[in-house]
Each structure stands twice: as structure tokens, then as C-alpha cells.
Amino acid sequence: MTTPAKRKAPKRASPLVRLAKTLYFILFGLSLVVVVGFVALKLFAPEPAVNHQVTIPPQPAGPSASPAAPDDPAEPTPTPLVLTRRKGVYTCLLLGVADMGGSDTIMLGVFDTKAKTASLISIPRDTVIYSGGKYRKINSTYAGGEEAVAAAVRDLLGVPVDYYVSVNLKAFSSIVDQIGGVWFDVPVRMDYRDPLQDLVIDIQPGYQLLDGKKAEGVMRCRNCYVNADIGRTATQRAFLTALAKQAITPSNVTNVTSLINTFSQYVSSDMPLSDMVFFGTQAIGMDLDTALNASSLEGEWISPYWQLDDQAVLELINSLGVYEETVPAQALHIVHP
């Protein structure tokens, strides 16, 4: 009777081989996630499509234009201006709306997804425009809804408005509380009371941690400045920058769900979710200290309007880089009553 041969024990892999195999599977998994994520981004969040050519109609005649005499020869119809958009540059109108109604804040954002830069332009609410056969303040167009404000901004500045985002100012209060407050240097003493709006603003100047209520007060206080809305818009831009920098941090990852709920409650926008995802991915890694340029439309107060400085505004529009060509003066529809 033969004795059965003993089976050899399986040879155990060395710790180095096991580590190599583990790393291999981890890298394979990560590669798969990256590939799937890239494909999903391209499928569900592709680069938004916009019209490559922008047609700007001729500037309409204002009330000061002299009517043509019956015997005067007919003037040729002005030719519309056609400009070419730079690829990867998008615009968004940001509106801040108070509970009492009306647009309290008007800003135009420009995002260059190729250069990873952004601009935020404040448009004073008392800026004069000519619309509906009369001079009026640009914030009055909010009576026709967000689209009406977008049309007024587009006509005034000669730039396309791809999206609008309308935010109830109470959203700032909720968002600030959710991220644990915002550190901000309040530029002036803010002391304002309006019983009709149940609004009480009492904030000392200086660098401090603002809670939601104080943040809303900073955004809304207008009479706290000698130059009224012009001073407020500068503070609003600075606060929005501080809010963005302090909200986009790893410590606020757990607040994503509540922040989304806040946006759905207080924010109205025509921007599709896929476009929001695209812009969000493009903004990753941006240094807002250097990549964001904030400014306002220059002009002077000539009661009852803020009248724009034609040359300064034209230079600002050209600095945005929306078009491949230099924007000519006739693209802007600035008026002076």
C-alpha cells in the first residue's frame, strides 16, 4: 500500500507583493472612478452652448431727437452691429430682491472658464436708462420680472446675459448661519430702522464675525453711506467675495444638503442644473484673491438718476473680454436726460 504524497502548502506571497496587488486594485478603482466621472461630466454637464454671434440693434432715438421734416430725404436704416463672442466666456445677472419686492441689488458676473478668471460688476439701481418711451431707473424694470432686467442690462451695456439668478436677501442670513458666520470688515457704522419692513440694522464698524441677521443688514444698508447706493454696492461686492471664500472650504462639505435646500427656497434662476455643475467644476481651484475682479459702473449723481460716464463704462466693458473684437461705443446705449 503506497503512502499518498503530501500536498505542498500554498506559498504565501510576500508582504511586498500583497502591497503591490492592493495598490494596483486601488489605482484601478480610482482610474475607473475618474473615467466614469469624466464621461458623466461630459454627458450630463457639457460646456453650455451659446450663440457665437451677437447682434446689437442700432441705438434708438431718444426724446431729444428732432423729428424729420416732411421734405427731408429719408435716412438709410442703421445697420445692426454684429460681434463675435470669445469661447468659454459666460455671463450671469445676479439680482438681490428684498421682501417688499423690487430689485435691491443688480450685478453682472462674467466667468472666463478658459482663463479661470471672473468679474463682478455692480450696476447702481438708480442708473438711468431710456425704455418704453421715457427715462427711468434701471431697477424699475424689475416690475416686468428678471427677464426684463436682463433685457435692460443687455441693451445698456451691449453684452449678452446668458443666465439670471434672483436671490431673496434673506438667503444670505440663512447661508451665513449654516456655515457658522462670515468674518468681514464692516466699513462704516450701520444704524438704520424701518418699521414698515420690520428692519433694524445696528452694526459697529470693524473686522468681526457676522451672523445671518447682521450679514443681511450689511447687504441691505443703503443710507449708511454718504454716497448711498454707490457705497453699498462696494460693500456688497466685498461681502460676496468673503462669503464665497469662507463657504467653499472642506469644513462646509457636511452643509451641502442644507445649502442646496436654502437655494431652492430663496433662489430663482433660469440656469439648468447641468450648467450649474459645469460652472462648479470649472471654478474648482480658483483663487478668488487674484482671479476675481470687482468694480462698479462709474458715473455721477445728477438727481434723480445715476448718470454713467460713457468712456469709463466703455473701457470697463472691453476689459471683460466677452468679445473677440474691441467693443465700439455704439454697442452701449447710455443716455443722459
Short mmCIF file of C-alpha atoms in Angstrom, two decimals:
data_model
loop_
_atom_site.label_atom_id
_atom_site.label_comp_id
_atom_site.label_asym_id
_atom_site.label_seq_id
_atom_site.Cartn_x
_atom_site.Cartn_y
_atom_site.Cartn_z
CA MET A 1 0.00 0.00 0.00
CA THR A 2 1.54 3.23 -1.10
CA THR A 3 1.51 6.24 1.11
CA PRO A 4 -0.24 9.25 -0.55
CA ALA A 5 2.09 12.11 -1.35
CA LYS A 6 1.83 15.07 0.95
CA ARG A 7 0.32 18.20 -0.62
CA LYS A 8 2.58 21.17 -0.51
CA ALA A 9 1.25 24.14 1.42
CA PRO A 10 0.50 27.06 -0.92
CA LYS A 11 3.30 29.52 -1.00
CA ARG A 12 2.30 32.76 0.65
CA ALA A 13 3.01 35.93 -1.26
CA SER A 14 5.48 38.24 0.31
CA PRO A 15 4.18 41.37 2.04
CA LEU A 16 5.66 43.45 -0.78
CA VAL A 17 3.72 41.51 -3.44
CA ARG A 18 0.49 41.79 -1.44
CA LEU A 19 1.02 45.54 -1.07
CA ALA A 20 1.66 45.87 -4.79
CA LYS A 21 -1.56 43.98 -5.59
CA THR A 22 -3.52 46.13 -3.16
CA LEU A 23 -2.15 49.33 -4.67
CA TYR A 24 -2.95 48.01 -8.12
CA PHE A 25 -6.60 47.43 -7.28
CA ILE A 26 -6.83 50.81 -5.56
CA LEU A 27 -5.33 52.58 -8.57
CA PHE A 28 -7.61 50.61 -10.89
CA GLY A 29 -10.62 51.64 -8.85
CA LEU A 30 -9.57 55.28 -8.77
CA SER A 31 -8.93 55.23 -12.52
CA LEU A 32 -12.38 53.78 -13.08
CA VAL A 33 -13.96 56.48 -10.92
CA VAL A 34 -12.07 59.19 -12.82
CA VAL A 35 -13.08 57.79 -16.22
CA VAL A 36 -16.72 57.33 -15.21
CA GLY A 37 -16.77 60.78 -13.65
CA PHE A 38 -15.25 62.35 -16.77
CA VAL A 39 -17.76 60.62 -19.04
CA ALA A 40 -20.64 61.60 -16.73
CA LEU A 41 -19.46 65.21 -16.71
CA LYS A 42 -19.35 65.29 -20.50
CA LEU A 43 -22.76 63.64 -20.79
CA PHE A 44 -24.65 65.42 -18.04
CA ALA A 45 -22.68 68.66 -17.63
CA PRO A 46 -21.28 69.55 -21.05
CA GLU A 47 -20.00 73.01 -21.86
CA PRO A 48 -23.07 75.26 -22.29
CA ALA A 49 -23.89 76.26 -25.86
CA VAL A 50 -24.44 79.96 -26.60
CA ASN A 51 -24.80 81.96 -29.79
CA HIS A 52 -21.36 82.64 -31.24
CA GLN A 53 -22.55 85.84 -32.91
CA VAL A 54 -24.27 88.66 -31.02
CA THR A 55 -26.37 91.18 -32.92
CA ILE A 56 -26.77 94.58 -31.28
CA PRO A 57 -29.57 96.71 -32.74
CA PRO A 58 -28.95 100.38 -33.51
CA GLN A 59 -29.37 102.80 -30.63
CA PRO A 60 -32.97 104.09 -30.64
CA ALA A 61 -33.61 107.78 -30.88
CA GLY A 62 -34.33 109.41 -27.54
CA PRO A 63 -36.91 112.10 -26.80
CA SER A 64 -34.37 114.80 -27.66
CA ALA A 65 -34.13 113.67 -31.28
CA SER A 66 -35.62 116.21 -33.67
CA PRO A 67 -38.44 114.86 -35.86
CA ALA A 68 -37.68 114.77 -39.56
CA ALA A 69 -39.28 117.45 -41.74
CA PRO A 70 -41.67 116.23 -44.45
CA ASP A 71 -39.30 117.34 -47.23
CA ASP A 72 -36.14 115.88 -45.66
CA PRO A 73 -34.67 112.92 -47.54
CA ALA A 74 -35.12 109.61 -45.76
CA GLU A 75 -32.07 108.49 -43.87
CA PRO A 76 -30.77 104.97 -44.52
CA THR A 77 -31.73 102.37 -41.95
CA PRO A 78 -28.84 101.91 -39.48
CA THR A 79 -27.04 98.59 -39.78
CA PRO A 80 -27.07 96.38 -36.66
CA LEU A 81 -23.71 95.73 -35.03
CA VAL A 82 -22.53 92.10 -35.03
CA LEU A 83 -19.84 91.00 -32.58
CA THR A 84 -18.18 87.60 -32.03
CA ARG A 85 -18.14 86.06 -28.57
CA ARG A 86 -14.98 84.59 -27.10
CA LYS A 87 -15.25 80.88 -26.50
CA GLY A 88 -15.59 79.85 -22.86
CA VAL A 89 -16.83 83.23 -21.56
CA TYR A 90 -20.27 83.32 -19.94
CA THR A 91 -22.36 85.97 -18.19
CA CYS A 92 -24.90 85.85 -15.39
CA LEU A 93 -27.13 88.55 -13.94
CA LEU A 94 -27.30 88.49 -10.14
CA LEU A 95 -30.35 90.13 -8.57
CA GLY A 96 -30.87 90.70 -4.87
CA VAL A 97 -34.55 91.03 -4.00
CA ALA A 98 -35.99 92.38 -0.75
CA ASP A 99 -39.19 91.08 0.83
CA MET A 100 -41.05 94.26 -0.11
CA GLY A 101 -40.43 93.48 -3.78
CA GLY A 102 -38.21 95.18 -6.33
CA SER A 103 -34.59 94.57 -7.20
CA ASP A 104 -32.40 95.95 -4.43
CA THR A 105 -29.13 94.76 -5.98
CA ILE A 106 -28.13 94.37 -9.64
CA MET A 107 -24.78 92.81 -10.60
CA LEU A 108 -23.39 91.31 -13.78
CA GLY A 109 -21.00 88.39 -13.43
CA VAL A 110 -18.59 87.34 -16.20
CA PHE A 111 -16.80 83.98 -15.96
CA ASP A 112 -13.93 83.11 -18.30
CA THR A 113 -13.73 79.32 -17.97
CA LYS A 114 -10.55 79.13 -20.06
CA ALA A 115 -8.52 81.75 -18.18
CA LYS A 116 -10.15 80.83 -14.82
CA THR A 117 -10.98 84.46 -14.08
CA ALA A 118 -14.20 86.21 -13.13
CA SER A 119 -15.55 89.75 -12.94
CA LEU A 120 -18.40 91.12 -10.85
CA ILE A 121 -19.85 94.45 -11.98
CA SER A 122 -22.25 96.42 -9.78
CA ILE A 123 -24.96 98.33 -11.63
CA PRO A 124 -26.30 101.11 -9.40
CA ARG A 125 -30.05 100.73 -9.01
CA ASP A 126 -30.64 104.40 -9.91
CA THR A 127 -28.77 104.15 -13.24
CA VAL A 128 -30.78 105.99 -15.88
CA ILE A 129 -31.97 104.17 -19.00
CA TYR A 130 -34.40 105.05 -21.76
CA SER A 131 -37.14 102.46 -22.03
CA GLY A 132 -40.79 102.43 -23.01
CA GLY A 133 -40.56 105.95 -24.38
CA LYS A 134 -39.28 107.57 -21.18
CA TYR A 135 -36.29 107.90 -18.85
CA ARG A 136 -36.39 105.63 -15.83
CA LYS A 137 -34.21 103.97 -13.20
CA ILE A 138 -32.95 100.54 -14.18
CA ASN A 139 -34.25 98.86 -11.01
CA SER A 140 -37.81 99.82 -12.03
CA THR A 141 -37.62 97.24 -14.82
CA TYR A 142 -37.94 94.51 -12.18
CA ALA A 143 -41.69 95.09 -12.35
CA GLY A 144 -41.52 93.08 -15.57
CA GLY A 145 -39.57 90.24 -13.95
CA GLU A 146 -36.00 89.02 -14.17
CA GLU A 147 -36.11 88.79 -17.97
CA ALA A 148 -36.98 92.49 -18.19
CA VAL A 149 -33.98 93.45 -16.04
CA ALA A 150 -31.75 91.19 -18.15
CA ALA A 151 -33.01 92.87 -21.33
CA ALA A 152 -32.31 96.33 -19.86
CA VAL A 153 -28.76 95.37 -18.84
CA ARG A 154 -28.12 93.77 -22.23
CA ASP A 155 -29.31 96.90 -24.03
CA LEU A 156 -27.41 99.27 -21.74
CA LEU A 157 -24.02 97.53 -21.81
CA GLY A 158 -24.08 95.73 -25.14
CA VAL A 159 -23.25 92.32 -23.67
CA PRO A 160 -25.31 89.12 -23.71
CA VAL A 161 -26.91 87.92 -20.50
CA ASP A 162 -26.79 84.12 -20.55
CA TYR A 163 -28.48 83.49 -17.20
CA TYR A 164 -30.08 85.22 -14.26
CA VAL A 165 -30.00 84.30 -10.58
CA SER A 166 -32.52 86.09 -8.37
CA VAL A 167 -31.81 85.81 -4.65
CA ASN A 168 -34.07 86.85 -1.80
CA LEU A 169 -31.80 88.75 0.59
CA LYS A 170 -32.98 86.51 3.44
CA ALA A 171 -30.98 83.75 1.76
CA PHE A 172 -27.79 85.45 2.91
CA SER A 173 -28.97 85.25 6.51
CA SER A 174 -29.67 81.53 6.26
CA ILE A 175 -26.46 80.67 4.37
CA VAL A 176 -24.25 82.63 6.75
CA ASP A 177 -25.77 80.89 9.78
CA GLN A 178 -25.31 77.46 8.16
CA ILE A 179 -21.58 77.97 7.62
CA GLY A 180 -21.03 79.34 11.11
CA GLY A 181 -20.83 83.04 10.25
CA VAL A 182 -18.62 85.15 7.99
CA TRP A 183 -15.61 87.19 9.06
CA PHE A 184 -15.91 90.63 7.44
CA ASP A 185 -14.53 94.14 7.87
CA VAL A 186 -17.63 96.36 8.16
CA PRO A 187 -16.55 99.71 6.66
CA VAL A 188 -18.95 102.12 8.45
CA ARG A 189 -21.28 102.38 11.40
CA MET A 190 -24.61 100.92 10.30
CA ASP A 191 -27.61 102.25 12.16
CA TYR A 192 -30.92 102.12 10.31
CA ARG A 193 -34.53 101.33 11.23
CA ASP A 194 -37.57 100.84 9.02
CA PRO A 195 -40.73 99.78 10.92
CA LEU A 196 -42.62 99.17 7.65
CA GLN A 197 -40.15 96.43 6.70
CA ASP A 198 -39.57 95.32 10.30
CA LEU A 199 -35.91 96.10 9.58
CA VAL A 200 -33.42 97.01 12.31
CA ILE A 201 -29.73 97.37 11.39
CA ASP A 202 -27.33 98.06 14.26
CA ILE A 203 -23.75 97.10 13.42
CA GLN A 204 -20.49 98.61 14.62
CA PRO A 205 -17.65 99.10 12.12
CA GLY A 206 -14.59 96.85 12.10
CA TYR A 207 -13.49 93.28 11.44
CA GLN A 208 -15.89 90.85 13.08
CA LEU A 209 -17.77 87.57 12.75
CA LEU A 210 -21.20 88.32 11.29
CA ASP A 211 -24.16 86.08 11.95
CA GLY A 212 -27.02 85.77 9.47
CA LYS A 213 -29.04 88.73 10.71
CA LYS A 214 -26.08 91.10 10.64
CA ALA A 215 -24.99 89.81 7.24
CA GLU A 216 -28.41 90.63 5.84
CA GLY A 217 -28.13 94.09 7.38
CA VAL A 218 -24.73 94.65 5.75
CA MET A 219 -26.17 93.71 2.36
CA ARG A 220 -29.22 95.97 2.74
CA CYS A 221 -27.99 99.11 4.50
CA ARG A 222 -28.11 101.96 1.96
CA ASN A 223 -28.48 105.12 4.00
CA CYS A 224 -25.33 104.29 5.96
CA TYR A 225 -23.15 105.83 3.24
CA VAL A 226 -22.67 109.41 2.15
CA ASN A 227 -22.94 108.29 -1.47
CA ALA A 228 -25.87 105.94 -0.72
CA ASP A 229 -26.16 103.09 -3.21
CA ILE A 230 -22.64 103.54 -4.62
CA GLY A 231 -21.08 102.91 -1.21
CA ARG A 232 -23.40 100.00 -0.57
CA THR A 233 -22.56 98.23 -3.85
CA ALA A 234 -18.84 98.32 -2.98
CA THR A 235 -19.59 96.70 0.39
CA GLN A 236 -21.87 94.12 -1.24
CA ARG A 237 -19.14 93.05 -3.65
CA ALA A 238 -16.63 92.75 -0.82
CA PHE A 239 -19.04 90.76 1.33
CA LEU A 240 -19.97 88.36 -1.51
CA THR A 241 -16.27 87.69 -2.06
CA ALA A 242 -15.74 86.99 1.66
CA LEU A 243 -18.82 84.76 1.75
CA ALA A 244 -17.67 82.72 -1.26
CA LYS A 245 -14.14 82.27 0.12
CA GLN A 246 -15.39 81.13 3.52
CA ALA A 247 -18.22 78.94 2.19
CA ILE A 248 -16.07 76.95 -0.26
CA THR A 249 -13.98 75.15 2.36
CA PRO A 250 -13.66 71.45 3.32
CA SER A 251 -15.28 72.16 6.69
CA ASN A 252 -18.55 73.05 4.95
CA VAL A 253 -18.86 69.78 2.99
CA THR A 254 -21.40 68.49 5.51
CA ASN A 255 -23.55 71.58 4.87
CA VAL A 256 -24.05 70.89 1.15
CA THR A 257 -27.55 69.43 1.54
CA SER A 258 -28.84 72.27 3.73
CA LEU A 259 -27.27 74.87 1.42
CA ILE A 260 -29.00 73.30 -1.58
CA ASN A 261 -32.30 73.43 0.30
CA THR A 262 -31.70 77.10 1.06
CA PHE A 263 -31.01 77.85 -2.59
CA SER A 264 -34.17 76.03 -3.69
CA GLN A 265 -36.19 78.07 -1.19
CA TYR A 266 -34.75 81.54 -1.77
CA VAL A 267 -33.18 81.44 -5.25
CA SER A 268 -34.86 81.64 -8.65
CA SER A 269 -32.77 81.01 -11.77
CA ASP A 270 -33.06 80.00 -15.41
CA MET A 271 -29.69 78.20 -15.27
CA PRO A 272 -30.09 74.45 -15.88
CA LEU A 273 -28.66 72.09 -13.28
CA SER A 274 -26.19 70.65 -15.80
CA ASP A 275 -24.79 74.15 -16.41
CA MET A 276 -24.50 74.75 -12.66
CA VAL A 277 -22.49 71.53 -12.38
CA PHE A 278 -20.27 72.59 -15.30
CA PHE A 279 -19.52 76.02 -13.83
CA GLY A 280 -18.95 74.47 -10.42
CA THR A 281 -16.31 72.10 -11.79
CA GLN A 282 -14.66 74.93 -13.73
CA ALA A 283 -14.43 77.05 -10.58
CA ILE A 284 -12.54 74.40 -8.60
CA GLY A 285 -9.10 75.64 -7.63
CA MET A 286 -9.74 79.31 -8.41
CA ASP A 287 -8.01 81.77 -6.09
CA LEU A 288 -10.63 84.47 -5.55
CA ASP A 289 -8.00 86.85 -4.19
CA THR A 290 -6.41 87.09 -7.64
CA ALA A 291 -8.96 85.63 -10.07
CA LEU A 292 -11.95 87.81 -9.15
CA ASN A 293 -12.14 91.43 -10.25
CA ALA A 294 -14.95 93.52 -8.74
CA SER A 295 -15.97 97.00 -9.85
CA SER A 296 -18.92 99.31 -10.46
CA LEU A 297 -20.27 101.39 -13.34
CA GLU A 298 -18.69 104.82 -12.96
CA GLY A 299 -20.75 107.98 -13.22
CA GLU A 300 -22.17 110.83 -11.18
CA TRP A 301 -25.34 111.57 -9.29
CA ILE A 302 -27.49 114.10 -11.12
CA SER A 303 -30.83 113.95 -9.35
CA PRO A 304 -32.84 111.84 -9.67
CA TYR A 305 -30.52 109.50 -11.59
CA TRP A 306 -27.06 107.96 -11.60
CA GLN A 307 -25.70 109.01 -14.98
CA LEU A 308 -22.92 106.88 -16.41
CA ASP A 309 -19.51 108.01 -17.60
CA ASP A 310 -19.55 106.88 -21.25
CA GLN A 311 -15.80 106.44 -21.70
CA ALA A 312 -15.17 104.75 -18.34
CA VAL A 313 -18.01 102.27 -18.88
CA LEU A 314 -16.81 101.51 -22.43
CA GLU A 315 -13.30 100.75 -21.12
CA LEU A 316 -14.77 98.51 -18.41
CA ILE A 317 -16.86 96.53 -20.92
CA ASN A 318 -13.81 95.99 -23.12
CA SER A 319 -11.79 94.78 -20.12
CA LEU A 320 -14.29 91.95 -19.55
CA GLY A 321 -13.17 90.14 -22.70
CA VAL A 322 -16.63 88.98 -23.70
CA TYR A 323 -15.96 89.61 -27.40
CA GLU A 324 -13.06 88.85 -29.72
CA GLU A 325 -13.29 92.36 -31.16
CA THR A 326 -12.92 95.70 -29.42
CA VAL A 327 -16.39 96.87 -28.40
CA PRO A 328 -17.24 100.18 -30.11
CA ALA A 329 -19.10 102.99 -28.38
CA GLN A 330 -22.27 102.41 -30.42
CA ALA A 331 -22.69 99.00 -28.76
CA LEU A 332 -23.60 100.76 -25.49
CA HIS A 333 -26.92 102.52 -25.10
CA ILE A 334 -26.01 105.07 -22.42
CA VAL A 335 -28.36 108.06 -22.13
CA HIS A 336 -28.20 111.46 -20.48
CA PRO A 337 -31.54 113.21 -19.81
#
